[in-house]
């Protein structure tokens, strides 16, 4: 029993390091602005912009991904699947505080993008979770990801990898109260 418990604990810490809120919100905003590419032409309502990720330390097994998804269509859409040649799998996670603890879990049933609205994936909230990266993401890399929407179909999006330092999570605030619930799997 000891080994699985230890593994889960270490994995939890790594996952949270990858998607936790940044230490300096203002620096975060600057970094995101720098990463913002010109929005892709609107097709069938869905536009993805400001896609970015973070450099990973050597040996990292997970990383976060962030972006803005806008739906100018007249019906709700859903982000139902993701894939990338740079990672074994890519999921959408949400992070929220419950009972004083930050919890992260996969979004079940697809991430809804409301008609006429947008959803921002950002540290501390919704985010992509890159699992089993082929190699650690390095600053300056572009991570190609295919997003599959229920109605709009596929979008190819390049996630610009920013430096680790500019967006380092504040592990001090996370403390021992951190828990991860992957019951949704
Ligand atoms: Cu996550």
PDB file of C-alpha atoms and ligand atoms in Angstrom:
ATOM      1  CA  UNK A   1       0.000   0.000   0.000  1.00  0.00           C
ATOM      2  CA  UNK A   2       2.875   2.383   0.663  1.00  0.00           C
ATOM      3  CA  UNK A   3       4.079   2.719  -2.888  1.00  0.00           C
ATOM      4  CA  UNK A   4       0.762   3.783  -4.481  1.00  0.00           C
ATOM      5  CA  UNK A   5       0.155   6.337  -1.759  1.00  0.00           C
ATOM      6  CA  UNK A   6       3.588   7.865  -2.195  1.00  0.00           C
ATOM      7  CA  UNK A   7       3.179   7.948  -5.956  1.00  0.00           C
ATOM      8  CA  UNK A   8      -0.185   9.660  -5.737  1.00  0.00           C
ATOM      9  CA  UNK A   9       1.212  12.258  -3.368  1.00  0.00           C
ATOM     10  CA  UNK A  10       4.150  13.086  -5.612  1.00  0.00           C
ATOM     11  CA  UNK A  11       1.980  13.163  -8.695  1.00  0.00           C
ATOM     12  CA  UNK A  12      -0.460  15.477  -6.973  1.00  0.00           C
ATOM     13  CA  UNK A  13       2.301  17.925  -6.144  1.00  0.00           C
ATOM     14  CA  UNK A  14       3.593  17.862  -9.697  1.00  0.00           C
ATOM     15  CA  UNK A  15       0.160  18.356 -11.186  1.00  0.00           C
ATOM     16  CA  UNK A  16      -0.567  21.271  -8.935  1.00  0.00           C
ATOM     17  CA  UNK A  17       2.781  22.840  -9.682  1.00  0.00           C
ATOM     18  CA  UNK A  18       1.886  22.735 -13.333  1.00  0.00           C
ATOM     19  CA  UNK A  19      -1.507  24.367 -13.066  1.00  0.00           C
ATOM     20  CA  UNK A  20      -1.560  26.347  -9.859  1.00  0.00           C
ATOM     21  CA  UNK A  21      -2.148  30.049  -9.775  1.00  0.00           C
ATOM     22  CA  UNK A  22       0.987  32.098 -10.366  1.00  0.00           C
ATOM     23  CA  UNK A  23       2.919  33.908  -7.673  1.00  0.00           C
ATOM     24  CA  UNK A  24       2.648  37.281  -9.356  1.00  0.00           C
ATOM     25  CA  UNK A  25      -0.650  37.943 -11.144  1.00  0.00           C
ATOM     26  CA  UNK A  26       0.676  41.048 -12.879  1.00  0.00           C
ATOM     27  CA  UNK A  27       3.637  39.156 -14.311  1.00  0.00           C
ATOM     28  CA  UNK A  28       1.227  36.485 -15.433  1.00  0.00           C
ATOM     29  CA  UNK A  29      -0.855  39.000 -17.324  1.00  0.00           C
ATOM     30  CA  UNK A  30       2.206  40.399 -19.076  1.00  0.00           C
ATOM     31  CA  UNK A  31       3.400  36.951 -20.059  1.00  0.00           C
ATOM     32  CA  UNK A  32      -0.017  36.017 -21.429  1.00  0.00           C
ATOM     33  CA  UNK A  33      -0.177  39.231 -23.419  1.00  0.00           C
ATOM     34  CA  UNK A  34       3.233  38.538 -24.932  1.00  0.00           C
ATOM     35  CA  UNK A  35       2.086  35.097 -25.993  1.00  0.00           C
ATOM     36  CA  UNK A  36      -1.057  36.305 -27.670  1.00  0.00           C
ATOM     37  CA  UNK A  37      -1.020  35.540 -31.385  1.00  0.00           C
ATOM     38  CA  UNK A  38      -3.348  37.090 -33.898  1.00  0.00           C
ATOM     39  CA  UNK A  39      -6.699  35.307 -33.613  1.00  0.00           C
ATOM     40  CA  UNK A  40      -7.283  32.682 -36.250  1.00  0.00           C
ATOM     41  CA  UNK A  41      -9.980  33.441 -38.817  1.00  0.00           C
ATOM     42  CA  UNK A  42     -13.389  32.625 -37.451  1.00  0.00           C
ATOM     43  CA  UNK A  43     -14.831  29.436 -38.852  1.00  0.00           C
ATOM     44  CA  UNK A  44     -18.135  28.104 -37.654  1.00  0.00           C
ATOM     45  CA  UNK A  45     -18.029  30.379 -34.660  1.00  0.00           C
ATOM     46  CA  UNK A  46     -14.995  29.163 -32.714  1.00  0.00           C
ATOM     47  CA  UNK A  47     -11.822  31.238 -32.336  1.00  0.00           C
ATOM     48  CA  UNK A  48      -8.877  30.258 -30.164  1.00  0.00           C
ATOM     49  CA  UNK A  49      -6.368  32.885 -29.053  1.00  0.00           C
ATOM     50  CA  UNK A  50      -3.645  33.536 -26.478  1.00  0.00           C
ATOM     51  CA  UNK A  51      -2.573  29.892 -26.323  1.00  0.00           C
ATOM     52  CA  UNK A  52       0.433  29.400 -24.081  1.00  0.00           C
ATOM     53  CA  UNK A  53       2.143  26.939 -21.817  1.00  0.00           C
ATOM     54  CA  UNK A  54       5.051  26.960 -19.409  1.00  0.00           C
ATOM     55  CA  UNK A  55       8.553  25.610 -19.576  1.00  0.00           C
ATOM     56  CA  UNK A  56       8.880  22.410 -17.545  1.00  0.00           C
ATOM     57  CA  UNK A  57      11.724  21.470 -15.249  1.00  0.00           C
ATOM     58  CA  UNK A  58      13.731  18.391 -16.358  1.00  0.00           C
ATOM     59  CA  UNK A  59      11.871  15.174 -15.688  1.00  0.00           C
ATOM     60  CA  UNK A  60       8.476  16.819 -15.413  1.00  0.00           C
ATOM     61  CA  UNK A  61       5.624  14.509 -16.348  1.00  0.00           C
ATOM     62  CA  UNK A  62       2.837  17.065 -16.684  1.00  0.00           C
ATOM     63  CA  UNK A  63       2.349  20.616 -17.844  1.00  0.00           C
ATOM     64  CA  UNK A  64      -0.447  23.152 -18.041  1.00  0.00           C
ATOM     65  CA  UNK A  65      -1.908  24.827 -21.116  1.00  0.00           C
ATOM     66  CA  UNK A  66      -3.907  28.047 -21.258  1.00  0.00           C
ATOM     67  CA  UNK A  67      -5.934  29.891 -23.913  1.00  0.00           C
ATOM     68  CA  UNK A  68      -9.070  31.840 -24.698  1.00  0.00           C
ATOM     69  CA  UNK A  69     -11.840  30.119 -26.672  1.00  0.00           C
ATOM     70  CA  UNK A  70     -14.484  32.376 -28.185  1.00  0.00           C
ATOM     71  CA  UNK A  71     -17.773  31.217 -29.686  1.00  0.00           C
ATOM     72  CA  UNK A  72     -19.345  33.692 -32.110  1.00  0.00           C
ATOM     73  CA  UNK A  73     -21.788  31.083 -33.324  1.00  0.00           C
ATOM     74  CA  UNK A  74     -25.468  30.933 -32.438  1.00  0.00           C
ATOM     75  CA  UNK A  75     -25.293  27.636 -30.587  1.00  0.00           C
ATOM     76  CA  UNK A  76     -23.300  26.388 -27.650  1.00  0.00           C
ATOM     77  CA  UNK A  77     -20.306  24.263 -28.555  1.00  0.00           C
ATOM     78  CA  UNK A  78     -18.167  21.883 -26.555  1.00  0.00           C
ATOM     79  CA  UNK A  79     -14.470  21.099 -26.558  1.00  0.00           C
ATOM     80  CA  UNK A  80     -14.759  17.325 -26.513  1.00  0.00           C
ATOM     81  CA  UNK A  81     -11.259  16.026 -27.274  1.00  0.00           C
ATOM     82  CA  UNK A  82      -7.623  17.073 -27.530  1.00  0.00           C
ATOM     83  CA  UNK A  83      -4.505  15.486 -28.876  1.00  0.00           C
ATOM     84  CA  UNK A  84      -0.887  16.468 -29.354  1.00  0.00           C
ATOM     85  CA  UNK A  85       2.180  14.719 -30.692  1.00  0.00           C
ATOM     86  CA  UNK A  86       4.098  16.391 -27.867  1.00  0.00           C
ATOM     87  CA  UNK A  87       2.278  14.571 -25.062  1.00  0.00           C
ATOM     88  CA  UNK A  88       0.791  11.164 -24.335  1.00  0.00           C
ATOM     89  CA  UNK A  89      -2.576  12.720 -23.615  1.00  0.00           C
ATOM     90  CA  UNK A  90      -4.197  16.093 -23.106  1.00  0.00           C
ATOM     91  CA  UNK A  91      -7.170  16.685 -20.816  1.00  0.00           C
ATOM     92  CA  UNK A  92      -9.188  19.700 -19.726  1.00  0.00           C
ATOM     93  CA  UNK A  93      -9.002  20.231 -15.983  1.00  0.00           C
ATOM     94  CA  UNK A  94     -10.720  22.625 -13.670  1.00  0.00           C
ATOM     95  CA  UNK A  95      -9.291  23.893 -10.419  1.00  0.00           C
ATOM     96  CA  UNK A  96     -11.432  25.226  -7.647  1.00  0.00           C
ATOM     97  CA  UNK A  97     -11.342  25.738  -3.930  1.00  0.00           C
ATOM     98  CA  UNK A  98     -13.538  23.452  -1.875  1.00  0.00           C
ATOM     99  CA  UNK A  99     -13.509  23.199   1.900  1.00  0.00           C
ATOM    100  CA  UNK A 100     -10.351  25.282   2.028  1.00  0.00           C
ATOM    101  CA  UNK A 101      -8.435  23.059  -0.366  1.00  0.00           C
ATOM    102  CA  UNK A 102      -7.565  23.583  -4.006  1.00  0.00           C
ATOM    103  CA  UNK A 103      -8.823  20.671  -6.004  1.00  0.00           C
ATOM    104  CA  UNK A 104      -8.195  19.784  -9.608  1.00  0.00           C
ATOM    105  CA  UNK A 105     -10.279  17.421 -11.662  1.00  0.00           C
ATOM    106  CA  UNK A 106     -10.955  16.568 -15.284  1.00  0.00           C
ATOM    107  CA  UNK A 107     -13.907  18.286 -16.900  1.00  0.00           C
ATOM    108  CA  UNK A 108     -16.392  15.538 -17.692  1.00  0.00           C
ATOM    109  CA  UNK A 109     -18.510  15.663 -20.833  1.00  0.00           C
ATOM    110  CA  UNK A 110     -16.532  18.365 -22.613  1.00  0.00           C
ATOM    111  CA  UNK A 111     -15.890  22.027 -21.861  1.00  0.00           C
ATOM    112  CA  UNK A 112     -18.937  24.080 -22.877  1.00  0.00           C
ATOM    113  CA  UNK A 113     -18.267  27.255 -24.865  1.00  0.00           C
ATOM    114  CA  UNK A 114     -21.523  29.230 -24.696  1.00  0.00           C
ATOM    115  CA  UNK A 115     -22.950  30.863 -27.819  1.00  0.00           C
ATOM    116  CA  UNK A 116     -21.819  34.470 -27.955  1.00  0.00           C
ATOM    117  CA  UNK A 117     -19.388  33.975 -25.108  1.00  0.00           C
ATOM    118  CA  UNK A 118     -15.878  32.870 -24.324  1.00  0.00           C
ATOM    119  CA  UNK A 119     -14.084  30.663 -21.859  1.00  0.00           C
ATOM    120  CA  UNK A 120     -10.644  31.600 -20.579  1.00  0.00           C
ATOM    121  CA  UNK A 121      -8.333  28.808 -19.524  1.00  0.00           C
ATOM    122  CA  UNK A 122      -5.843  30.242 -17.059  1.00  0.00           C
ATOM    123  CA  UNK A 123      -3.720  29.308 -14.065  1.00  0.00           C
ATOM    124  CA  UNK A 124      -5.935  28.583 -11.090  1.00  0.00           C
ATOM    125  CA  UNK A 125      -8.992  27.851 -13.232  1.00  0.00           C
ATOM    126  CA  UNK A 126      -9.742  25.795 -16.284  1.00  0.00           C
ATOM    127  CA  UNK A 127      -6.571  24.598 -17.975  1.00  0.00           C
ATOM    128  CA  UNK A 128      -5.234  21.944 -20.273  1.00  0.00           C
ATOM    129  CA  UNK A 129      -3.191  19.220 -18.648  1.00  0.00           C
ATOM    130  CA  UNK A 130      -0.475  17.766 -20.833  1.00  0.00           C
ATOM    131  CA  UNK A 131       0.335  14.278 -19.548  1.00  0.00           C
ATOM    132  CA  UNK A 132       3.476  12.279 -20.346  1.00  0.00           C
ATOM    133  CA  UNK A 133       5.216  14.928 -22.457  1.00  0.00           C
ATOM    134  CA  UNK A 134       7.569  13.424 -25.045  1.00  0.00           C
ATOM    135  CA  UNK A 135      10.182  15.816 -23.680  1.00  0.00           C
ATOM    136  CA  UNK A 136       9.917  18.683 -21.206  1.00  0.00           C
ATOM    137  CA  UNK A 137       8.515  21.801 -22.834  1.00  0.00           C
ATOM    138  CA  UNK A 138      11.228  24.428 -23.240  1.00  0.00           C
ATOM    139  CA  UNK A 139      10.786  28.189 -23.377  1.00  0.00           C
ATOM    140  CA  UNK A 140      10.303  29.244 -26.979  1.00  0.00           C
ATOM    141  CA  UNK A 141       8.810  25.924 -28.080  1.00  0.00           C
ATOM    142  CA  UNK A 142       5.513  25.820 -29.917  1.00  0.00           C
ATOM    143  CA  UNK A 143       3.345  22.892 -28.841  1.00  0.00           C
ATOM    144  CA  UNK A 144       0.916  21.868 -31.560  1.00  0.00           C
ATOM    145  CA  UNK A 145      -2.444  20.743 -30.250  1.00  0.00           C
ATOM    146  CA  UNK A 146      -5.547  19.613 -32.096  1.00  0.00           C
ATOM    147  CA  UNK A 147      -8.756  20.751 -30.413  1.00  0.00           C
ATOM    148  CA  UNK A 148     -11.915  18.879 -31.362  1.00  0.00           C
ATOM    149  CA  UNK A 149     -15.210  20.723 -30.961  1.00  0.00           C
ATOM    150  CA  UNK A 150     -18.587  19.035 -31.087  1.00  0.00           C
ATOM    151  CA  UNK A 151     -19.945  21.417 -33.748  1.00  0.00           C
ATOM    152  CA  UNK A 152     -17.040  23.450 -35.090  1.00  0.00           C
ATOM    153  CA  UNK A 153     -14.817  20.449 -35.745  1.00  0.00           C
ATOM    154  CA  UNK A 154     -11.067  20.544 -35.356  1.00  0.00           C
ATOM    155  CA  UNK A 155      -8.742  23.453 -34.713  1.00  0.00           C
ATOM    156  CA  UNK A 156      -4.964  23.293 -34.850  1.00  0.00           C
ATOM    157  CA  UNK A 157      -3.488  25.534 -32.189  1.00  0.00           C
ATOM    158  CA  UNK A 158       0.163  26.231 -31.375  1.00  0.00           C
ATOM    159  CA  UNK A 159       0.792  26.804 -27.672  1.00  0.00           C
ATOM    160  CA  UNK A 160       3.733  29.116 -27.122  1.00  0.00           C
ATOM    161  CA  UNK A 161       5.917  27.974 -24.250  1.00  0.00           C
ATOM    162  CA  UNK A 162       6.830  30.794 -21.895  1.00  0.00           C
ATOM    163  CA  UNK A 163       9.504  30.776 -19.234  1.00  0.00           C
ATOM    164  CA  UNK A 164       8.964  28.911 -16.006  1.00  0.00           C
ATOM    165  CA  UNK A 165      10.178  31.770 -13.828  1.00  0.00           C
ATOM    166  CA  UNK A 166       7.704  34.406 -14.980  1.00  0.00           C
ATOM    167  CA  UNK A 167       4.727  32.290 -13.975  1.00  0.00           C
ATOM    168  CA  UNK A 168       6.013  30.171 -11.122  1.00  0.00           C
ATOM    169  CA  UNK A 169       3.237  28.839  -8.904  1.00  0.00           C
ATOM    170  CA  UNK A 170       3.210  29.899  -5.282  1.00  0.00           C
ATOM    171  CA  UNK A 171       3.755  26.593  -3.554  1.00  0.00           C
ATOM    172  CA  UNK A 172       4.015  28.362  -0.212  1.00  0.00           C
ATOM    173  CA  UNK A 173       0.341  29.212  -0.322  1.00  0.00           C
ATOM    174  CA  UNK A 174      -0.610  25.738  -1.441  1.00  0.00           C
ATOM    175  CA  UNK A 175       0.811  24.140   1.698  1.00  0.00           C
ATOM    176  CA  UNK A 176      -0.392  20.768   2.890  1.00  0.00           C
ATOM    177  CA  UNK A 177      -4.022  21.533   2.247  1.00  0.00           C
ATOM    178  CA  UNK A 178      -3.639  20.645  -1.398  1.00  0.00           C
ATOM    179  CA  UNK A 179      -5.579  17.701  -2.674  1.00  0.00           C
ATOM    180  CA  UNK A 180      -6.435  16.423  -6.082  1.00  0.00           C
ATOM    181  CA  UNK A 181      -9.599  14.582  -6.915  1.00  0.00           C
ATOM    182  CA  UNK A 182      -9.567  12.623 -10.121  1.00  0.00           C
ATOM    183  CA  UNK A 183     -12.780  10.815  -9.305  1.00  0.00           C
ATOM    184  CA  UNK A 184     -14.203  12.088 -12.556  1.00  0.00           C
ATOM    185  CA  UNK A 185     -12.079   9.694 -14.577  1.00  0.00           C
TER     186      UNK A 185
HETATM  187 CU1  LIG B   1      -4.460  20.010 -14.118  1.00  0.00          CU
END
